[in-house]
Amino acid sequence: MKKHNFSAGPCILPQEVLKKASEAVVNFNGINLSLIEISHRSKEFVEVMENARSLVKELLDLPEGYSVLFLQGGASLEFLMTAYNLMKIDGKAAYFDTGAWSSKALKEAKLLGEVDVVASSKDKTYNYIPKDYTITNDVDYVHLTSNNTIYGTQFKEFPKSDALLVCDMSSDIFSRELDFSQFDLVYAGAQKNMGPAGTTLVIVKDEILGKTGRTIPSMLDYQIHISKDSMFNTPPVFPVYVSMLTLQWLKDLGGVKAIEKINKEKAALLYAEIDRNSQFKGFAEVEDRSAMNVTFNLTNEANQEVFDKLWNEAGISGIKGHRSVGGYRASIYNAMPIESVQVLINTMQQFEKQVHN
Amino acid sequence: MKKHNFSAGPCILPQEVLKKASEAVVNFNGINLSLIEISHRSKEFVEVMENARSLVKELLDLPEGYSVLFLQGGASLEFLMTAYNLMKIDGKAAYFDTGAWSSKALKEAKLLGEVDVVASSKDKTYNYIPKDYTITNDVDYVHLTSNNTIYGTQFKEFPKSDALLVCDMSSDIFSRELDFSQFDLVYAGAQKNMGPAGTTLVIVKDEILGKTGRTIPSMLDYQIHISKDSMFNTPPVFPVYVSMLTLQWLKDLGGVKAIEKINKEKAALLYAEIDRNSQFKGFAEVEDRSAMNVTFNLTNEANQEVFDKLWNEAGISGIKGHRSVGGYRASIYNAMPIESVQVLINTMQQFEKQVHN
Ligand SMILES: Cc1ncc(COP(=O)(O)O)c(C=O)c1O
Ligand SMILES: Cc1ncc(COP(=O)(O)O)c(C=O)c1O
Ligand SMILES: [Mg+2]
Ligand SMILES: [Mg+2]
Ligand SMILES: [Mg+2]
Ligand SMILES: [Mg+2]
């Protein structure tokens, strides 16, 4: 039975990407060797890395002066690396606290300097994006999480200030057109819109580096990784390759502009059903709703078993909400087809009929 | 044409492992979802992680009280993590400098404390293992690289002292039986004997942790990773899975004892040919020769093109020596069949005949 995979990450990837990735594991590009048994310094793999990098630049329309890295350690290691590379000695940074990931990020930054929490939505279980805040002039950088995977909220506008802007885009990168010149550093774990778990994309404006006065350990130093084209040490070959395939798929489909249109359509359909359906209510504030992670709850918790049985029977998987929010979360990333969203909507309608009888 | 893959890492993996890995990328265990699109918290993947961990314990016959982790960042991030977790504030550690990797490891440790280089073979381009050294009583730990991938040397005996013993086993773990109770911390990038690039195995004696007086960043803290069963953040799903398959393959084959016998046989054959053949000489001191990376040079450099043409025609790949040593390096890891070693030996003999005429 076909599965409708609404997992929050690792998550759905395009079928044709999975097929090509599977082939490369036995015979890569017809060279009679597996992708995963060749040297990362072979011309074959160096080409993969270069392609991946230039696809990122092209798809996001990056301005000149930005470097693209594929690292290891997940977005969680970036929580530390961003601070190591940007927080001056005796420095200070401004953090938006819009969810569990933001708050983990600021925890690591506190090890290296002062952290000013400029705004938080913790008071309402992070169900909104704070809009009332002041960024003081004395901070080295501002950090925010563009899309809050767990709570289903998303920044639509980004703060303007004189400080550097750092953004964790783990769960919405490549999903919508953005002016990247407003960001100084962007990072994202691959395992949502870009590829499998195991690599992290980092986009950094070169001129902001090397200014903290700190000695940075080699593996945490963006300048070292830049100088070695992401091959300071052995890169995570398979995750980088599958990311490259996924970015190629996105390009063939028309790029970020094209996918943004589809993403908006999918989100609009699903939120409309949540609002219309008497059995569901949305979790996030309407104006801050995420186009990637759609969070919702039952209006009557007592019917949970009935709904769970229905979606299970429909071949739906991965829609249980995060334990800190409860309810449901349908992650509708780039690779999620509109048909699967329709299957979920049909199931929600069937559920409403069933509990009304 | 069948390839004989002598690459130093990423490197050859068992054919049946590649086949199973390839299948899992399209349909994992018949669940109609790809391995790389399911949640790492799904029962299917949690089982993979648990299997991988228990295979490590079983294959290495680990004593009680050791934890097994699958992390990201490669062995290079461990250079930093070992120091972060073991070097006391104002502490000191003893490092053996037996090659480029040892020396990169000690460079990171210097950021956190004093480093005492107890012995170095740098004077002879690292072609031997120093045996004359004194470990003082005031060090927090002793660090060494068991197998020097680039130079083809290997520790046969390990130093005894009162200090903790830390070992980078990236290029010879699972290749020979060892008494692991002599080590307090062992780490290894997967991409030689364990799997594809993208995960790092760490084996650590629990009782040694938490004693430095340092605040350790979360992602660098072994105790945090242990408390979360290697799932503090999203693990590198595919590399961990393929490592599990490779460990299962090794177990089915008879375990470390069985592979050690085969490894010794392969190494003996190849070294015998190097010694016998008038056209080749070994790079490493005979008593320190590695059973994993066999380094050798031409006796007459002028014949290089002839030899390169021959091995290329024989379907051999990955035997060019590292740029810092030159010559040749045949990596004959666990998955390397004896038949491929024989093909190389035949080519060396053919070469000798050819240049003698
Ligand atoms: C927004 C965001 N940031 C950070 C992370 C942590 O990523 P990783 O598990 O790769 O460290 C996640 C994971 O889901 C996330 O959604
Ligand atoms: C002995 C040894 N240590 C460390 C490393 C570095 O490993 P990584 O590239 O995974 O950081 C290597 C890589 O070949 C190695 O052979
Ligand atoms: Mg969040
Ligand atoms: Mg409603
Ligand atoms: Mg070495
Ligand atoms: Mg000889």
CSV table of N, CA, C and O in Angstrom, one decimal, chain A residues 1 3 5 7 9-13 18-19 21-23 25-26 31-34 36-40 72-74 76-77 80 84 107-108 111 191 196-199 215-220 233-238 242 317, chain B residues 1 3 5 7 9-13 15 18-19 21-23 25-26 31-34 36-40 72-74 76-77 80 84 107-108 111 191 196-199 215-220 233-238 242 317:
chain,number,residue,atom,x,y,z
A,1,MET,N,0.8,-1.2,0.0
A,1,MET,CA,0.0,0.0,0.0
A,1,MET,C,0.9,1.3,0.0
A,1,MET,O,1.8,1.3,0.8
A,3,LYS,N,2.3,4.7,0.9
A,3,LYS,CA,2.3,5.4,2.2
A,3,LYS,C,2.3,6.9,1.9
A,3,LYS,O,2.8,7.4,1.0
A,5,ASN,N,3.6,10.0,3.7
A,5,ASN,CA,4.6,10.2,4.8
A,5,ASN,C,4.6,11.6,5.2
A,5,ASN,O,5.3,12.5,4.6
A,7,SER,N,6.0,12.7,8.0
A,7,SER,CA,7.0,12.8,9.0
A,7,SER,C,7.7,14.1,9.1
A,7,SER,O,7.9,14.8,8.0
A,9,GLY,N,10.8,14.9,10.0
A,9,GLY,CA,12.2,14.9,9.6
A,9,GLY,C,13.0,14.0,10.4
A,9,GLY,O,12.9,14.1,11.6
A,10,PRO,N,13.8,13.1,9.8
A,10,PRO,CA,13.9,12.8,8.4
A,10,PRO,C,12.5,12.5,7.8
A,10,PRO,O,11.6,12.1,8.5
A,11,CYS,N,12.3,12.8,6.6
A,11,CYS,CA,11.0,12.9,6.0
A,11,CYS,C,11.0,12.5,4.5
A,11,CYS,O,12.0,12.2,4.0
A,12,ILE,N,9.8,12.7,3.9
A,12,ILE,CA,9.6,12.3,2.5
A,12,ILE,C,10.7,13.0,1.6
A,12,ILE,O,11.1,14.1,1.8
A,13,LEU,N,11.2,12.2,0.6
A,13,LEU,CA,12.0,12.7,-0.4
A,13,LEU,C,11.4,12.3,-1.8
A,13,LEU,O,10.6,11.3,-1.8
A,18,LEU,N,15.2,8.9,-4.6
A,18,LEU,CA,15.4,7.7,-3.9
A,18,LEU,C,15.9,6.6,-4.9
A,18,LEU,O,16.8,5.8,-4.6
A,19,LYS,N,15.3,6.6,-6.0
A,19,LYS,CA,15.6,5.6,-7.0
A,19,LYS,C,17.1,5.7,-7.5
A,19,LYS,O,17.9,4.8,-7.5
A,21,ALA,N,19.5,7.3,-5.9
A,21,ALA,CA,20.4,7.1,-4.8
A,21,ALA,C,20.6,5.6,-4.6
A,21,ALA,O,21.7,5.2,-4.3
A,22,SER,N,19.5,4.9,-4.7
A,22,SER,CA,19.6,3.4,-4.5
A,22,SER,C,20.6,2.8,-5.6
A,22,SER,O,21.4,2.0,-5.2
A,23,GLU,N,20.5,3.3,-6.8
A,23,GLU,CA,21.4,2.8,-7.9
A,23,GLU,C,22.8,3.1,-7.6
A,23,GLU,O,23.7,2.3,-7.8
A,25,VAL,N,24.3,3.4,-4.9
A,25,VAL,CA,24.9,2.6,-3.8
A,25,VAL,C,25.5,1.3,-4.4
A,25,VAL,O,26.4,0.7,-3.8
A,26,VAL,N,25.0,0.8,-5.5
A,26,VAL,CA,25.6,-0.4,-6.1
A,26,VAL,C,26.6,-0.1,-7.2
A,26,VAL,O,27.7,-0.7,-7.4
A,31,ILE,N,30.6,3.5,-13.0
A,31,ILE,CA,32.0,3.3,-12.9
A,31,ILE,C,32.3,1.9,-12.2
A,31,ILE,O,33.5,1.6,-11.9
A,32,ASN,N,31.3,1.1,-12.0
A,32,ASN,CA,31.5,-0.2,-11.4
A,32,ASN,C,32.0,-0.2,-10.0
A,32,ASN,O,32.6,-1.1,-9.5
A,33,LEU,N,31.8,1.0,-9.3
A,33,LEU,CA,32.1,1.1,-7.9
A,33,LEU,C,30.9,1.8,-7.3
A,33,LEU,O,30.2,2.5,-7.9
A,34,SER,N,30.7,1.5,-6.0
A,34,SER,CA,29.6,2.1,-5.3
A,34,SER,C,30.1,3.6,-4.9
A,34,SER,O,31.2,3.8,-4.7
A,36,ILE,N,29.6,4.9,-2.2
A,36,ILE,CA,30.1,5.0,-0.9
A,36,ILE,C,31.4,4.2,-0.6
A,36,ILE,O,31.9,4.2,0.5
A,37,GLU,N,32.0,3.7,-1.7
A,37,GLU,CA,33.3,3.1,-1.5
A,37,GLU,C,34.4,3.8,-2.3
A,37,GLU,O,35.6,3.3,-2.4
A,38,ILE,N,34.1,4.9,-2.9
A,38,ILE,CA,35.2,5.7,-3.6
A,38,ILE,C,35.8,6.8,-2.7
A,38,ILE,O,35.1,7.3,-1.8
A,39,SER,N,37.0,7.2,-3.0
A,39,SER,CA,37.6,8.3,-2.2
A,39,SER,C,36.8,9.6,-2.4
A,39,SER,O,36.3,9.9,-3.5
A,40,HIS,N,36.7,10.3,-1.3
A,40,HIS,CA,36.0,11.6,-1.4
A,40,HIS,C,36.9,12.6,-2.2
A,40,HIS,O,36.4,13.7,-2.6
A,72,GLN,N,29.0,18.3,8.9
A,72,GLN,CA,28.4,17.2,9.7
A,72,GLN,C,28.0,17.8,11.0
A,72,GLN,O,28.3,18.9,11.4
A,73,GLY,N,27.2,17.0,11.8
A,73,GLY,CA,26.9,17.4,13.2
A,73,GLY,C,25.5,17.9,13.3
A,73,GLY,O,25.0,18.2,14.4
A,74,GLY,N,24.8,18.1,12.2
A,74,GLY,CA,23.4,18.5,12.3
A,74,GLY,C,23.3,20.0,12.6
A,74,GLY,O,24.3,20.7,12.9
A,76,SER,N,22.2,21.1,15.3
A,76,SER,CA,22.6,21.2,16.7
A,76,SER,C,24.0,21.6,16.9
A,76,SER,O,24.4,22.3,17.8
A,77,LEU,N,24.9,21.1,16.0
A,77,LEU,CA,26.3,21.5,16.1
A,77,LEU,C,26.5,23.0,15.7
A,77,LEU,O,27.3,23.7,16.2
A,80,LEU,N,26.3,25.7,18.3
A,80,LEU,CA,27.6,26.0,18.9
A,80,LEU,C,28.5,26.8,17.9
A,80,LEU,O,29.2,27.8,18.3
A,84,TYR,N,30.6,30.3,18.2
A,84,TYR,CA,32.1,30.3,18.2
A,84,TYR,C,32.6,31.2,17.2
A,84,TYR,O,33.7,31.8,17.3
A,107,LYS,N,21.1,28.3,24.4
A,107,LYS,CA,21.8,27.6,25.5
A,107,LYS,C,23.3,27.5,25.2
A,107,LYS,O,24.1,27.7,26.0
A,108,GLU,N,23.6,27.1,24.0
A,108,GLU,CA,25.0,26.9,23.6
A,108,GLU,C,25.7,28.2,23.5
A,108,GLU,O,26.9,28.3,23.9
A,111,LEU,N,27.4,29.7,26.5
A,111,LEU,CA,28.7,29.2,27.0
A,111,LEU,C,29.8,30.2,26.5
A,111,LEU,O,31.0,30.1,27.0
A,191,GLN,N,17.8,17.2,6.6
A,191,GLN,CA,16.8,16.2,6.6
A,191,GLN,C,15.3,16.6,6.6
A,191,GLN,O,14.4,15.9,7.1
A,196,PRO,N,18.8,13.5,3.1
A,196,PRO,CA,18.7,12.6,4.3
A,196,PRO,C,19.4,13.2,5.4
A,196,PRO,O,20.2,14.2,5.3
A,197,ALA,N,19.3,12.7,6.6
A,197,ALA,CA,20.0,13.1,7.8
A,197,ALA,C,21.5,12.8,7.6
A,197,ALA,O,21.9,11.9,6.9
A,198,GLY,N,22.4,13.7,8.1
A,198,GLY,CA,23.8,13.4,8.1
A,198,GLY,C,24.6,14.5,7.4
A,198,GLY,O,25.9,14.4,7.4
A,199,THR,N,24.0,15.5,6.9
A,199,THR,CA,24.8,16.7,6.5
A,199,THR,C,24.0,18.0,6.8
A,199,THR,O,22.8,17.9,7.0
A,215,THR,N,40.4,31.9,19.4
A,215,THR,CA,40.9,30.7,18.7
A,215,THR,C,39.8,29.7,18.6
A,215,THR,O,39.3,29.2,19.6
A,216,ILE,N,39.5,29.3,17.4
A,216,ILE,CA,38.4,28.4,17.2
A,216,ILE,C,38.9,27.0,16.9
A,216,ILE,O,39.8,26.9,16.0
A,217,PRO,N,38.5,26.0,17.5
A,217,PRO,CA,38.9,24.6,17.2
A,217,PRO,C,38.7,24.4,15.7
A,217,PRO,O,37.7,24.8,15.1
A,218,SER,N,39.6,23.7,15.0
A,218,SER,CA,39.6,23.5,13.6
A,218,SER,C,38.2,23.1,13.0
A,218,SER,O,37.7,23.7,12.1
A,219,MET,N,37.6,22.0,13.6
A,219,MET,CA,36.4,21.5,13.1
A,219,MET,C,35.2,22.4,13.3
A,219,MET,O,34.1,22.2,12.7
A,220,LEU,N,35.4,23.4,14.1
A,220,LEU,CA,34.2,24.4,14.4
A,220,LEU,C,34.5,25.7,13.7
A,220,LEU,O,33.7,26.6,13.8
A,233,ASN,N,37.9,17.5,6.4
A,233,ASN,CA,38.0,16.0,6.7
A,233,ASN,C,37.0,15.3,5.8
A,233,ASN,O,36.4,15.9,4.9
A,234,THR,N,36.9,14.0,6.0
A,234,THR,CA,36.0,13.2,5.1
A,234,THR,C,34.6,13.7,5.2
A,234,THR,O,34.0,13.6,6.3
A,235,PRO,N,34.0,14.1,4.1
A,235,PRO,CA,32.6,14.6,4.2
A,235,PRO,C,31.6,13.4,4.2
A,235,PRO,O,32.0,12.3,3.9
A,236,PRO,N,30.4,13.6,4.6
A,236,PRO,CA,29.4,12.6,4.6
A,236,PRO,C,28.9,12.3,3.2
A,236,PRO,O,27.9,12.9,2.8
A,237,VAL,N,29.6,11.5,2.5
A,237,VAL,CA,29.4,11.3,1.1
A,237,VAL,C,28.0,11.1,0.6
A,237,VAL,O,27.5,11.8,-0.3
A,238,PHE,N,27.3,10.1,1.2
A,238,PHE,CA,26.0,9.7,0.8
A,238,PHE,C,25.0,10.9,1.0
A,238,PHE,O,24.3,11.3,0.1
A,242,VAL,N,22.8,12.7,-2.0
A,242,VAL,CA,21.3,12.7,-2.1
A,242,VAL,C,20.8,14.1,-2.0
A,242,VAL,O,19.8,14.4,-2.7
A,317,SER,N,1.2,8.2,7.6
A,317,SER,CA,2.2,8.0,8.7
A,317,SER,C,2.8,9.3,9.1
A,317,SER,O,2.9,10.2,8.3
B,1,MET,N,33.9,-4.2,-16.2
B,1,MET,CA,35.1,-4.9,-15.6
B,1,MET,C,35.1,-4.7,-14.1
B,1,MET,O,34.8,-3.7,-13.6
B,3,LYS,N,36.2,-4.1,-10.5
B,3,LYS,CA,37.3,-3.2,-10.0
B,3,LYS,C,37.9,-3.8,-8.7
B,3,LYS,O,37.2,-4.5,-7.9
B,5,ASN,N,39.4,-2.5,-5.5
B,5,ASN,CA,39.3,-1.2,-4.9
B,5,ASN,C,40.2,-1.1,-3.7
B,5,ASN,O,39.8,-1.5,-2.6
B,7,SER,N,41.3,1.6,-2.2
B,7,SER,CA,41.2,3.0,-1.7
B,7,SER,C,41.3,3.0,-0.1
B,7,SER,O,40.9,2.1,0.6
B,9,GLY,N,40.1,5.1,2.1
B,9,GLY,CA,38.9,5.4,2.9
B,9,GLY,C,38.4,6.8,2.5
B,9,GLY,O,39.2,7.7,2.4
B,10,PRO,N,37.1,6.8,2.1
B,10,PRO,CA,36.1,5.8,2.0
B,10,PRO,C,36.6,4.7,1.1
B,10,PRO,O,37.4,4.9,0.2
B,11,CYS,N,36.2,3.4,1.4
B,11,CYS,CA,36.8,2.3,0.8
B,11,CYS,C,35.9,1.1,0.6
B,11,CYS,O,34.7,1.3,0.8
B,12,ILE,N,36.4,0.1,0.1
B,12,ILE,CA,35.6,-1.1,-0.2
B,12,ILE,C,34.7,-1.6,0.9
B,12,ILE,O,35.1,-1.5,2.1
B,13,LEU,N,33.5,-2.0,0.6
B,13,LEU,CA,32.6,-2.5,1.5
B,13,LEU,C,32.1,-3.9,0.9
B,13,LEU,O,32.2,-4.1,-0.3
B,15,GLN,N,30.1,-6.6,-0.9
B,15,GLN,CA,29.1,-6.5,-1.9
B,15,GLN,C,27.7,-6.8,-1.4
B,15,GLN,O,26.8,-6.1,-1.8
B,18,LEU,N,26.4,-3.7,0.3
B,18,LEU,CA,26.0,-2.6,-0.7
B,18,LEU,C,24.6,-3.0,-1.3
B,18,LEU,O,23.8,-2.1,-1.5
B,19,LYS,N,24.4,-4.2,-1.6
B,19,LYS,CA,23.1,-4.6,-2.2
B,19,LYS,C,21.9,-4.4,-1.2
B,19,LYS,O,20.9,-3.8,-1.5
B,21,ALA,N,21.9,-2.3,1.3
B,21,ALA,CA,21.8,-0.8,1.6
B,21,ALA,C,21.0,-0.2,0.4
B,21,ALA,O,20.2,0.7,0.6
B,22,SER,N,21.3,-0.6,-0.8
B,22,SER,CA,20.7,-0.1,-2.0
B,22,SER,C,19.2,-0.4,-1.9
B,22,SER,O,18.3,0.5,-2.2
B,23,GLU,N,18.8,-1.6,-1.5
B,23,GLU,CA,17.4,-1.9,-1.4
B,23,GLU,C,16.7,-1.1,-0.3
B,23,GLU,O,15.6,-0.6,-0.5
B,25,VAL,N,17.2,1.8,0.5
B,25,VAL,CA,17.0,3.2,0.1
B,25,VAL,C,15.6,3.4,-0.6
B,25,VAL,O,15.0,4.5,-0.6
B,26,VAL,N,15.2,2.3,-1.3
B,26,VAL,CA,13.8,2.4,-1.9
B,26,VAL,C,12.7,1.8,-1.0
B,26,VAL,O,11.6,2.4,-0.9
B,31,ILE,N,8.6,-2.0,4.5
B,31,ILE,CA,7.5,-1.1,5.1
B,31,ILE,C,7.0,-0.1,4.0
B,31,ILE,O,6.2,0.8,4.4
B,32,ASN,N,7.4,-0.2,2.8
B,32,ASN,CA,7.0,0.7,1.7
B,32,ASN,C,7.4,2.1,2.0
B,32,ASN,O,6.8,3.1,1.5
B,33,LEU,N,8.5,2.3,2.7
B,33,LEU,CA,9.1,3.6,2.9
B,33,LEU,C,10.6,3.4,2.8
B,33,LEU,O,11.1,2.3,3.2
B,34,SER,N,11.3,4.5,2.4
B,34,SER,CA,12.7,4.4,2.4
B,34,SER,C,13.3,4.5,3.8
B,34,SER,O,12.7,5.2,4.6
B,36,ILE,N,15.7,6.3,4.5
B,36,ILE,CA,16.1,7.6,4.7
B,36,ILE,C,15.0,8.6,4.8
B,36,ILE,O,15.2,9.8,4.9
B,37,GLU,N,13.7,8.1,4.8
B,37,GLU,CA,12.6,9.1,4.9
B,37,GLU,C,11.7,8.8,6.2
B,37,GLU,O,10.7,9.4,6.3
B,38,ILE,N,12.2,7.9,7.0
B,38,ILE,CA,11.4,7.6,8.2
B,38,ILE,C,12.1,8.4,9.4
B,38,ILE,O,13.2,8.7,9.4
B,39,SER,N,11.3,8.6,10.4
B,39,SER,CA,11.8,9.3,11.6
B,39,SER,C,12.9,8.5,12.3
B,39,SER,O,12.8,7.2,12.4
B,40,HIS,N,13.9,9.1,12.8
B,40,HIS,CA,14.9,8.4,13.6
B,40,HIS,C,14.3,7.9,14.9
B,40,HIS,O,15.0,7.1,15.5
B,72,GLN,N,28.5,12.1,14.8
B,72,GLN,CA,28.8,12.7,13.5
B,72,GLN,C,30.1,13.5,13.7
B,72,GLN,O,30.6,13.7,14.8
B,73,GLY,N,30.7,14.0,12.6
B,73,GLY,CA,31.8,14.9,12.6
B,73,GLY,C,33.2,14.2,12.3
B,73,GLY,O,34.2,14.8,12.2
B,74,GLY,N,33.1,12.9,12.1
B,74,GLY,CA,34.3,12.2,11.8
B,74,GLY,C,35.3,12.1,12.9
B,74,GLY,O,35.1,12.6,14.0
B,76,SER,N,38.0,13.5,13.1
B,76,SER,CA,38.5,14.8,13.3
B,76,SER,C,37.8,15.6,14.4
B,76,SER,O,38.4,16.4,15.1
B,77,LEU,N,36.5,15.4,14.5
B,77,LEU,CA,35.8,16.1,15.6
B,77,LEU,C,36.2,15.4,17.0
B,77,LEU,O,36.2,16.1,18.0
B,80,LEU,N,39.0,16.9,19.0
B,80,LEU,CA,38.5,17.9,20.0
B,80,LEU,C,37.8,17.4,21.1
B,80,LEU,O,38.0,17.7,22.3
B,84,TYR,N,38.2,17.8,25.2
B,84,TYR,CA,37.1,18.4,25.9
B,84,TYR,C,36.6,17.6,27.1
B,84,TYR,O,36.3,18.1,28.2
B,107,LYS,N,47.1,18.9,18.0
B,107,LYS,CA,46.9,20.3,17.8
B,107,LYS,C,45.6,20.8,18.5
B,107,LYS,O,45.6,21.9,19.1
B,108,GLU,N,44.5,20.0,18.3
B,108,GLU,CA,43.3,20.4,19.0
B,108,GLU,C,43.3,20.3,20.5
B,108,GLU,O,42.8,21.2,21.2
B,111,LEU,N,44.5,23.4,22.5
B,111,LEU,CA,43.6,24.5,22.7
B,111,LEU,C,43.0,24.4,24.2
B,111,LEU,O,42.5,25.4,24.7
B,191,GLN,N,34.5,5.1,8.0
B,191,GLN,CA,34.8,4.8,6.6
B,191,GLN,C,36.0,4.0,6.2
B,191,GLN,O,36.5,4.1,5.1
B,196,PRO,N,30.2,3.5,5.6
B,196,PRO,CA,30.4,4.6,4.7
B,196,PRO,C,30.9,5.8,5.6
B,196,PRO,O,30.7,5.8,6.8
B,197,ALA,N,31.4,6.8,5.0
B,197,ALA,CA,31.6,8.1,5.7
B,197,ALA,C,30.4,8.7,6.2
B,197,ALA,O,29.3,8.5,5.6
B,198,GLY,N,30.5,9.3,7.4
B,198,GLY,CA,29.3,10.0,7.9
B,198,GLY,C,28.9,9.7,9.3
B,198,GLY,O,28.0,10.3,9.9
B,199,THR,N,29.6,8.7,9.9
B,199,THR,CA,29.4,8.4,11.3
B,199,THR,C,30.7,8.0,11.9
B,199,THR,O,31.6,7.6,11.3
B,215,THR,N,32.8,23.0,31.6
B,215,THR,CA,31.4,23.0,31.0
B,215,THR,C,31.6,22.6,29.6
B,215,THR,O,32.3,23.3,28.8
B,216,ILE,N,31.1,21.5,29.2
B,216,ILE,CA,31.3,21.0,27.8
B,216,ILE,C,30.1,21.4,27.0
B,216,ILE,O,28.9,21.1,27.4
B,217,PRO,N,30.2,22.0,25.8
B,217,PRO,CA,29.1,22.2,24.9
B,217,PRO,C,28.3,20.9,24.7
B,217,PRO,O,28.9,19.9,24.5
B,218,SER,N,27.0,21.0,24.6
B,218,SER,CA,26.2,19.8,24.5
B,218,SER,C,26.6,18.8,23.5
B,218,SER,O,26.8,17.6,23.7
B,219,MET,N,26.8,19.3,22.2
B,219,MET,CA,27.2,18.4,21.2
B,219,MET,C,28.5,17.7,21.3
B,219,MET,O,28.9,16.8,20.6
B,220,LEU,N,29.4,18.3,22.2
B,220,LEU,CA,30.7,17.7,22.4
B,220,LEU,C,30.8,16.9,23.6
B,220,LEU,O,31.9,16.4,24.0
B,233,ASN,N,20.6,14.4,19.0
B,233,ASN,CA,20.0,15.1,17.8
B,233,ASN,C,19.9,14.0,16.7
B,233,ASN,O,20.1,12.9,16.9
B,234,THR,N,19.4,14.5,15.5
B,234,THR,CA,19.2,13.5,14.5
B,234,THR,C,20.4,12.8,14.1
B,234,THR,O,21.4,13.4,13.6
B,235,PRO,N,20.5,11.5,14.2
B,235,PRO,CA,21.7,10.7,13.8
B,235,PRO,C,21.8,10.6,12.3
B,235,PRO,O,20.8,10.7,11.6
B,236,PRO,N,23.0,10.3,11.8
B,236,PRO,CA,23.2,10.1,10.4
B,236,PRO,C,22.7,8.7,10.0
B,236,PRO,O,23.4,7.7,10.0
B,237,VAL,N,21.4,8.6,9.7
B,237,VAL,CA,20.7,7.4,9.6
B,237,VAL,C,21.3,6.4,8.6
B,237,VAL,O,21.5,5.2,9.0
B,238,PHE,N,21.6,6.8,7.4
B,238,PHE,CA,22.1,5.8,6.4
B,238,PHE,C,23.5,5.3,6.8
B,238,PHE,O,23.7,4.1,6.8
B,242,VAL,N,24.2,1.3,7.4
B,242,VAL,CA,25.2,0.5,6.6
B,242,VAL,C,26.3,0.0,7.5
B,242,VAL,O,26.8,-1.1,7.3
B,317,SER,N,42.2,0.1,-8.5
B,317,SER,CA,42.0,1.5,-8.3
B,317,SER,C,42.4,1.9,-6.8
B,317,SER,O,42.4,1.0,-5.9
